Amino acid sequence: MVVSGSLLFATTLLALAGVALAGTADVQIDVFFSVRPPFVMVQKGPFIAEENELLGYDVELWKFVEERVRQENPGVRFVHHLVAVSTFEATTLRTNTSVALAAIPISSALVSGRHFSPTYFKTGLDVLVSRPKTEIDLLLVLKPFTWQLWAVIAVSVFISGIFVWFLEHSAQPRGFPHNIFLGVNEGIWYCWSCLTTTLEKDLVSFPARMFSVGWTWVSVFIIAAYTAQLTAMIAYKQFGVTVGTFRDLQGRAVGVVIDSSAERFVREQLPSSMIFAFEHYSQAVEAVLARTTDAIVGDASVLEWLRLNDARLENFPLLGNLLSTDFFGVLMSEQLPEGVRQSVDNGILAALDSGLVLQLNRKYFNTVVIQDENNAVGDVAPLGFTQLAGTYVLVAISLGMAIVSYLLLCLCRCY
């Protein structure tokens, strides 16, 4: 009786083992990828389209996981497929034994009839804002006024210098000589010193002082207007745009990717904004570079990767505050053999434990994790040499003219 019971128990174990092995033997599993840089990218072959090679964050991760699945389930065969983004979700439902990877966020809408692996990546929505590049402008110090106004100011200084000399030379013959050339020179210098607040002379005669009162008011107005205008121009060049928070995009042109969580989020939160929906991020980048849109709202990891790999986006900062939080996982059909699903889960956990995920983060995003912090887009950088480079040019020109005039005066005295 004991012997027969033992034989029955052994027979049952062998039957169960046979069922388990049969569940994973000669099973074809379809692995679906969709192009979503930098998680899934395509490197085209030099001759024919069939030589296209998949690469990217998810592709490298899956190679690691697939190797572990093969070791634990020798009878499993994997067939890789590349499908369009627009048909990705529908295509993955056509087969009962499928696995999908393409930066898929874990959501309740995808859970029905499927199974998600442990999460391997955390991200969220962020905003890439348009910000023009600061360039050296040697003529910036002259741009607050039009050339007509500069001409009027120059003529006013010259004529006012003549008036000052005419009214003052009899009262101060030493300070304002009777010689018209020497006297007008002193009068012009007096008027200029009123503008620059480097006044060295004082007027004595009452008519000259009365005229000086009016000229001083004009000088104060010119300096105040010039300072305010120059400050506004420098501030505009520094700020570029006034987008400091997500709410600042209200009423602006915003670029998103079609059928993405970013599009749904923007349409809900920014109803008055002009939304441009693109099929790929590359099209959204071209739009923001052309100033067609003021910003791109999308996955923070993708936007960070674009900034690291496209030199044109060097001066296009991210706001840094994640608008939402998403976790990526491997999507598997519920009909997959239990052993395969368990092996995929174990493979993801092994990738996390071995440091592979951290290596991929550094490789593709130059960081261990996607940070959720404010990059302070509205901060103004301290002024440097380049912002006021035009003033140094003017000083150099003035110095050159002073040297030339000094040499001419010396030459005249010799003769």
PDB file of N, CA and C in Angstrom, residues 275-337:
ATOM      1  N   ILE A 275      -2.494  74.172 -29.987  1.00  0.00           N
ATOM      2  CA  ILE A 275      -1.796  72.900 -29.864  1.00  0.00           C
ATOM      3  C   ILE A 275      -1.422  72.374 -31.254  1.00  0.00           C
ATOM      4  N   PHE A 276      -0.128  72.102 -31.438  1.00  0.00           N
ATOM      5  CA  PHE A 276       0.369  71.497 -32.669  1.00  0.00           C
ATOM      6  C   PHE A 276       0.740  70.043 -32.363  1.00  0.00           C
ATOM      7  N   ALA A 277       0.032  69.098 -32.973  1.00  0.00           N
ATOM      8  CA  ALA A 277       0.273  67.666 -32.734  1.00  0.00           C
ATOM      9  C   ALA A 277       1.125  67.092 -33.869  1.00  0.00           C
ATOM     10  N   PHE A 278       2.259  66.497 -33.515  1.00  0.00           N
ATOM     11  CA  PHE A 278       3.182  65.933 -34.494  1.00  0.00           C
ATOM     12  C   PHE A 278       3.258  64.422 -34.328  1.00  0.00           C
ATOM     13  N   GLU A 279       3.633  63.739 -35.399  1.00  0.00           N
ATOM     14  CA  GLU A 279       3.735  62.284 -35.343  1.00  0.00           C
ATOM     15  C   GLU A 279       4.979  61.842 -34.597  1.00  0.00           C
ATOM     16  N   HIS A 280       6.065  62.627 -34.707  1.00  0.00           N
ATOM     17  CA  HIS A 280       7.316  62.264 -34.046  1.00  0.00           C
ATOM     18  C   HIS A 280       7.875  63.480 -33.307  1.00  0.00           C
ATOM     19  N   TYR A 281       8.734  63.199 -32.329  1.00  0.00           N
ATOM     20  CA  TYR A 281       9.386  64.269 -31.587  1.00  0.00           C
ATOM     21  C   TYR A 281      10.280  65.104 -32.493  1.00  0.00           C
ATOM     22  N   SER A 282      10.881  64.470 -33.507  1.00  0.00           N
ATOM     23  CA  SER A 282      11.773  65.202 -34.403  1.00  0.00           C
ATOM     24  C   SER A 282      11.036  66.343 -35.101  1.00  0.00           C
ATOM     25  N   GLN A 283       9.771  66.117 -35.454  1.00  0.00           N
ATOM     26  CA  GLN A 283       8.982  67.171 -36.087  1.00  0.00           C
ATOM     27  C   GLN A 283       8.668  68.280 -35.090  1.00  0.00           C
ATOM     28  N   ALA A 284       8.417  67.910 -33.842  1.00  0.00           N
ATOM     29  CA  ALA A 284       8.155  68.923 -32.812  1.00  0.00           C
ATOM     30  C   ALA A 284       9.399  69.768 -32.563  1.00  0.00           C
ATOM     31  N   VAL A 285      10.579  69.141 -32.625  1.00  0.00           N
ATOM     32  CA  VAL A 285      11.834  69.880 -32.433  1.00  0.00           C
ATOM     33  C   VAL A 285      12.031  70.897 -33.549  1.00  0.00           C
ATOM     34  N   GLU A 286      11.787  70.488 -34.787  1.00  0.00           N
ATOM     35  CA  GLU A 286      11.948  71.419 -35.908  1.00  0.00           C
ATOM     36  C   GLU A 286      10.994  72.600 -35.770  1.00  0.00           C
ATOM     37  N   ALA A 287       9.803  72.352 -35.253  1.00  0.00           N
ATOM     38  CA  ALA A 287       8.823  73.429 -35.083  1.00  0.00           C
ATOM     39  C   ALA A 287       9.258  74.427 -34.027  1.00  0.00           C
ATOM     40  N   VAL A 288       9.806  73.934 -32.920  1.00  0.00           N
ATOM     41  CA  VAL A 288      10.229  74.855 -31.864  1.00  0.00           C
ATOM     42  C   VAL A 288      11.495  75.603 -32.276  1.00  0.00           C
ATOM     43  N   LEU A 289      12.341  74.968 -33.095  1.00  0.00           N
ATOM     44  CA  LEU A 289      13.527  75.662 -33.598  1.00  0.00           C
ATOM     45  C   LEU A 289      13.141  76.766 -34.581  1.00  0.00           C
ATOM     46  N   ALA A 290      12.088  76.532 -35.336  1.00  0.00           N
ATOM     47  CA  ALA A 290      11.612  77.532 -36.296  1.00  0.00           C
ATOM     48  C   ALA A 290      10.733  78.582 -35.635  1.00  0.00           C
ATOM     49  N   ARG A 291      10.550  78.500 -34.317  1.00  0.00           N
ATOM     50  CA  ARG A 291       9.715  79.412 -33.544  1.00  0.00           C
ATOM     51  C   ARG A 291       8.235  79.318 -33.940  1.00  0.00           C
ATOM     52  N   THR A 292       7.848  78.202 -34.578  1.00  0.00           N
ATOM     53  CA  THR A 292       6.440  77.965 -34.854  1.00  0.00           C
ATOM     54  C   THR A 292       5.692  77.695 -33.558  1.00  0.00           C
ATOM     55  N   THR A 293       6.346  77.003 -32.638  1.00  0.00           N
ATOM     56  CA  THR A 293       5.783  76.759 -31.305  1.00  0.00           C
ATOM     57  C   THR A 293       6.698  77.364 -30.258  1.00  0.00           C
ATOM     58  N   ASP A 294       6.126  77.654 -29.093  1.00  0.00           N
ATOM     59  CA  ASP A 294       6.893  78.235 -27.996  1.00  0.00           C
ATOM     60  C   ASP A 294       7.481  77.183 -27.072  1.00  0.00           C
ATOM     61  N   ALA A 295       6.980  75.951 -27.151  1.00  0.00           N
ATOM     62  CA  ALA A 295       7.449  74.911 -26.232  1.00  0.00           C
ATOM     63  C   ALA A 295       7.026  73.545 -26.747  1.00  0.00           C
ATOM     64  N   ILE A 296       7.684  72.518 -26.203  1.00  0.00           N
ATOM     65  CA  ILE A 296       7.290  71.128 -26.434  1.00  0.00           C
ATOM     66  C   ILE A 296       6.953  70.511 -25.086  1.00  0.00           C
ATOM     67  N   VAL A 297       5.778  69.936 -24.978  1.00  0.00           N
ATOM     68  CA  VAL A 297       5.397  69.188 -23.779  1.00  0.00           C
ATOM     69  C   VAL A 297       5.484  67.711 -24.127  1.00  0.00           C
ATOM     70  N   GLY A 298       6.293  66.976 -23.371  1.00  0.00           N
ATOM     71  CA  GLY A 298       6.477  65.562 -23.665  1.00  0.00           C
ATOM     72  C   GLY A 298       7.159  64.842 -22.536  1.00  0.00           C
ATOM     73  N   ASP A 299       7.543  63.604 -22.810  1.00  0.00           N
ATOM     74  CA  ASP A 299       8.205  62.790 -21.806  1.00  0.00           C
ATOM     75  C   ASP A 299       9.540  63.423 -21.419  1.00  0.00           C
ATOM     76  N   ALA A 300       9.773  63.554 -20.113  1.00  0.00           N
ATOM     77  CA  ALA A 300      10.975  64.234 -19.630  1.00  0.00           C
ATOM     78  C   ALA A 300      12.246  63.550 -20.091  1.00  0.00           C
ATOM     79  N   SER A 301      12.242  62.216 -20.096  1.00  0.00           N
ATOM     80  CA  SER A 301      13.443  61.484 -20.492  1.00  0.00           C
ATOM     81  C   SER A 301      13.757  61.689 -21.964  1.00  0.00           C
ATOM     82  N   VAL A 302      12.729  61.703 -22.806  1.00  0.00           N
ATOM     83  CA  VAL A 302      12.939  61.910 -24.241  1.00  0.00           C
ATOM     84  C   VAL A 302      13.434  63.330 -24.506  1.00  0.00           C
ATOM     85  N   LEU A 303      12.828  64.316 -23.840  1.00  0.00           N
ATOM     86  CA  LEU A 303      13.252  65.705 -24.025  1.00  0.00           C
ATOM     87  C   LEU A 303      14.691  65.910 -23.562  1.00  0.00           C
ATOM     88  N   GLU A 304      15.065  65.269 -22.462  1.00  0.00           N
ATOM     89  CA  GLU A 304      16.445  65.383 -21.977  1.00  0.00           C
ATOM     90  C   GLU A 304      17.406  64.734 -22.960  1.00  0.00           C
ATOM     91  N   TRP A 305      17.027  63.605 -23.522  1.00  0.00           N
ATOM     92  CA  TRP A 305      17.880  62.936 -24.506  1.00  0.00           C
ATOM     93  C   TRP A 305      18.041  63.792 -25.756  1.00  0.00           C
ATOM     94  N   LEU A 306      16.971  64.443 -26.187  1.00  0.00           N
ATOM     95  CA  LEU A 306      17.051  65.321 -27.355  1.00  0.00           C
ATOM     96  C   LEU A 306      18.004  66.483 -27.104  1.00  0.00           C
ATOM     97  N   ARG A 307      17.949  67.062 -25.904  1.00  0.00           N
ATOM     98  CA  ARG A 307      18.849  68.173 -25.572  1.00  0.00           C
ATOM     99  C   ARG A 307      20.305  67.725 -25.554  1.00  0.00           C
ATOM    100  N   LEU A 308      20.560  66.509 -25.100  1.00  0.00           N
ATOM    101  CA  LEU A 308      21.932  66.012 -25.029  1.00  0.00           C
ATOM    102  C   LEU A 308      22.489  65.665 -26.402  1.00  0.00           C
ATOM    103  N   ASN A 309      21.618  65.342 -27.355  1.00  0.00           N
ATOM    104  CA  ASN A 309      22.080  64.839 -28.645  1.00  0.00           C
ATOM    105  C   ASN A 309      21.836  65.794 -29.809  1.00  0.00           C
ATOM    106  N   ASP A 310      21.202  66.914 -29.560  1.00  0.00           N
ATOM    107  CA  ASP A 310      20.967  67.898 -30.618  1.00  0.00           C
ATOM    108  C   ASP A 310      21.560  69.228 -30.159  1.00  0.00           C
ATOM    109  N   ALA A 311      22.674  69.623 -30.762  1.00  0.00           N
ATOM    110  CA  ALA A 311      23.367  70.848 -30.349  1.00  0.00           C
ATOM    111  C   ALA A 311      22.503  72.087 -30.533  1.00  0.00           C
ATOM    112  N   ARG A 312      21.532  72.019 -31.428  1.00  0.00           N
ATOM    113  CA  ARG A 312      20.668  73.175 -31.657  1.00  0.00           C
ATOM    114  C   ARG A 312      19.777  73.479 -30.459  1.00  0.00           C
ATOM    115  N   LEU A 313      19.591  72.495 -29.571  1.00  0.00           N
ATOM    116  CA  LEU A 313      18.724  72.679 -28.404  1.00  0.00           C
ATOM    117  C   LEU A 313      19.502  73.060 -27.152  1.00  0.00           C
ATOM    118  N   GLU A 314      20.754  73.463 -27.329  1.00  0.00           N
ATOM    119  CA  GLU A 314      21.605  73.780 -26.173  1.00  0.00           C
ATOM    120  C   GLU A 314      21.005  74.882 -25.308  1.00  0.00           C
ATOM    121  N   ASN A 315      20.388  75.875 -25.928  1.00  0.00           N
ATOM    122  CA  ASN A 315      19.819  76.996 -25.189  1.00  0.00           C
ATOM    123  C   ASN A 315      18.303  76.890 -25.054  1.00  0.00           C
ATOM    124  N   PHE A 316      17.793  75.668 -25.116  1.00  0.00           N
ATOM    125  CA  PHE A 316      16.369  75.427 -24.909  1.00  0.00           C
ATOM    126  C   PHE A 316      16.220  74.631 -23.618  1.00  0.00           C
ATOM    127  N   PRO A 317      15.999  75.286 -22.485  1.00  0.00           N
ATOM    128  CA  PRO A 317      15.989  74.583 -21.198  1.00  0.00           C
ATOM    129  C   PRO A 317      14.687  73.845 -20.930  1.00  0.00           C
ATOM    130  N   LEU A 318      14.766  72.887 -20.002  1.00  0.00           N
ATOM    131  CA  LEU A 318      13.584  72.213 -19.476  1.00  0.00           C
ATOM    132  C   LEU A 318      13.132  72.927 -18.211  1.00  0.00           C
ATOM    133  N   LEU A 319      11.811  72.989 -18.007  1.00  0.00           N
ATOM    134  CA  LEU A 319      11.315  73.612 -16.783  1.00  0.00           C
ATOM    135  C   LEU A 319      11.767  72.844 -15.555  1.00  0.00           C
ATOM    136  N   GLY A 320      11.826  71.508 -15.651  1.00  0.00           N
ATOM    137  CA  GLY A 320      12.398  70.714 -14.562  1.00  0.00           C
ATOM    138  C   GLY A 320      11.387  70.178 -13.570  1.00  0.00           C
ATOM    139  N   ASN A 321      10.207  70.786 -13.467  1.00  0.00           N
ATOM    140  CA  ASN A 321       9.171  70.269 -12.569  1.00  0.00           C
ATOM    141  C   ASN A 321       8.305  69.278 -13.330  1.00  0.00           C
ATOM    142  N   LEU A 322       8.384  67.987 -12.979  1.00  0.00           N
ATOM    143  CA  LEU A 322       7.591  66.978 -13.672  1.00  0.00           C
ATOM    144  C   LEU A 322       6.110  67.242 -13.450  1.00  0.00           C
ATOM    145  N   LEU A 323       5.356  67.301 -14.550  1.00  0.00           N
ATOM    146  CA  LEU A 323       3.926  67.568 -14.475  1.00  0.00           C
ATOM    147  C   LEU A 323       3.133  66.325 -14.100  1.00  0.00           C
ATOM    148  N   SER A 324       3.735  65.164 -14.291  1.00  0.00           N
ATOM    149  CA  SER A 324       3.107  63.898 -13.924  1.00  0.00           C
ATOM    150  C   SER A 324       4.215  62.885 -13.689  1.00  0.00           C
ATOM    151  N   THR A 325       3.846  61.715 -13.208  1.00  0.00           N
ATOM    152  CA  THR A 325       4.825  60.655 -12.956  1.00  0.00           C
ATOM    153  C   THR A 325       4.386  59.387 -13.673  1.00  0.00           C
ATOM    154  N   ASP A 326       5.299  58.827 -14.462  1.00  0.00           N
ATOM    155  CA  ASP A 326       5.034  57.592 -15.183  1.00  0.00           C
ATOM    156  C   ASP A 326       6.115  56.564 -14.868  1.00  0.00           C
ATOM    157  N   PHE A 327       5.717  55.287 -14.882  1.00  0.00           N
ATOM    158  CA  PHE A 327       6.652  54.186 -14.671  1.00  0.00           C
ATOM    159  C   PHE A 327       6.564  53.246 -15.866  1.00  0.00           C
ATOM    160  N   PHE A 328       7.707  52.905 -16.445  1.00  0.00           N
ATOM    161  CA  PHE A 328       7.741  52.033 -17.611  1.00  0.00           C
ATOM    162  C   PHE A 328       7.891  50.584 -17.184  1.00  0.00           C
ATOM    163  N   GLY A 329       7.244  49.702 -17.937  1.00  0.00           N
ATOM    164  CA  GLY A 329       7.360  48.275 -17.698  1.00  0.00           C
ATOM    165  C   GLY A 329       7.230  47.512 -19.000  1.00  0.00           C
ATOM    166  N   VAL A 330       7.567  46.227 -18.973  1.00  0.00           N
ATOM    167  CA  VAL A 330       7.411  45.361 -20.141  1.00  0.00           C
ATOM    168  C   VAL A 330       5.974  44.833 -20.150  1.00  0.00           C
ATOM    169  N   LEU A 331       5.290  44.991 -21.282  1.00  0.00           N
ATOM    170  CA  LEU A 331       3.896  44.575 -21.407  1.00  0.00           C
ATOM    171  C   LEU A 331       3.842  43.160 -21.982  1.00  0.00           C
ATOM    172  N   MET A 332       3.157  42.242 -21.283  1.00  0.00           N
ATOM    173  CA  MET A 332       3.065  40.843 -21.707  1.00  0.00           C
ATOM    174  C   MET A 332       1.604  40.404 -21.730  1.00  0.00           C
ATOM    175  N   SER A 333       1.266  39.540 -22.693  1.00  0.00           N
ATOM    176  CA  SER A 333      -0.094  39.012 -22.757  1.00  0.00           C
ATOM    177  C   SER A 333      -0.298  37.993 -21.640  1.00  0.00           C
ATOM    178  N   GLU A 334      -1.538  37.891 -21.190  1.00  0.00           N
ATOM    179  CA  GLU A 334      -1.853  36.964 -20.106  1.00  0.00           C
ATOM    180  C   GLU A 334      -1.721  35.506 -20.551  1.00  0.00           C
ATOM    181  N   GLN A 335      -1.744  35.231 -21.873  1.00  0.00           N
ATOM    182  CA  GLN A 335      -1.661  33.865 -22.374  1.00  0.00           C
ATOM    183  C   GLN A 335      -0.231  33.332 -22.424  1.00  0.00           C
ATOM    184  N   LEU A 336       0.726  34.178 -22.109  1.00  0.00           N
ATOM    185  CA  LEU A 336       2.104  33.695 -22.058  1.00  0.00           C
ATOM    186  C   LEU A 336       2.222  32.605 -20.997  1.00  0.00           C
ATOM    187  N   PRO A 337       3.034  31.578 -21.251  1.00  0.00           N
ATOM    188  CA  PRO A 337       3.265  30.570 -20.203  1.00  0.00           C
ATOM    189  C   PRO A 337       3.741  31.244 -18.911  1.00  0.00           C
TER     190      PRO A 337
END
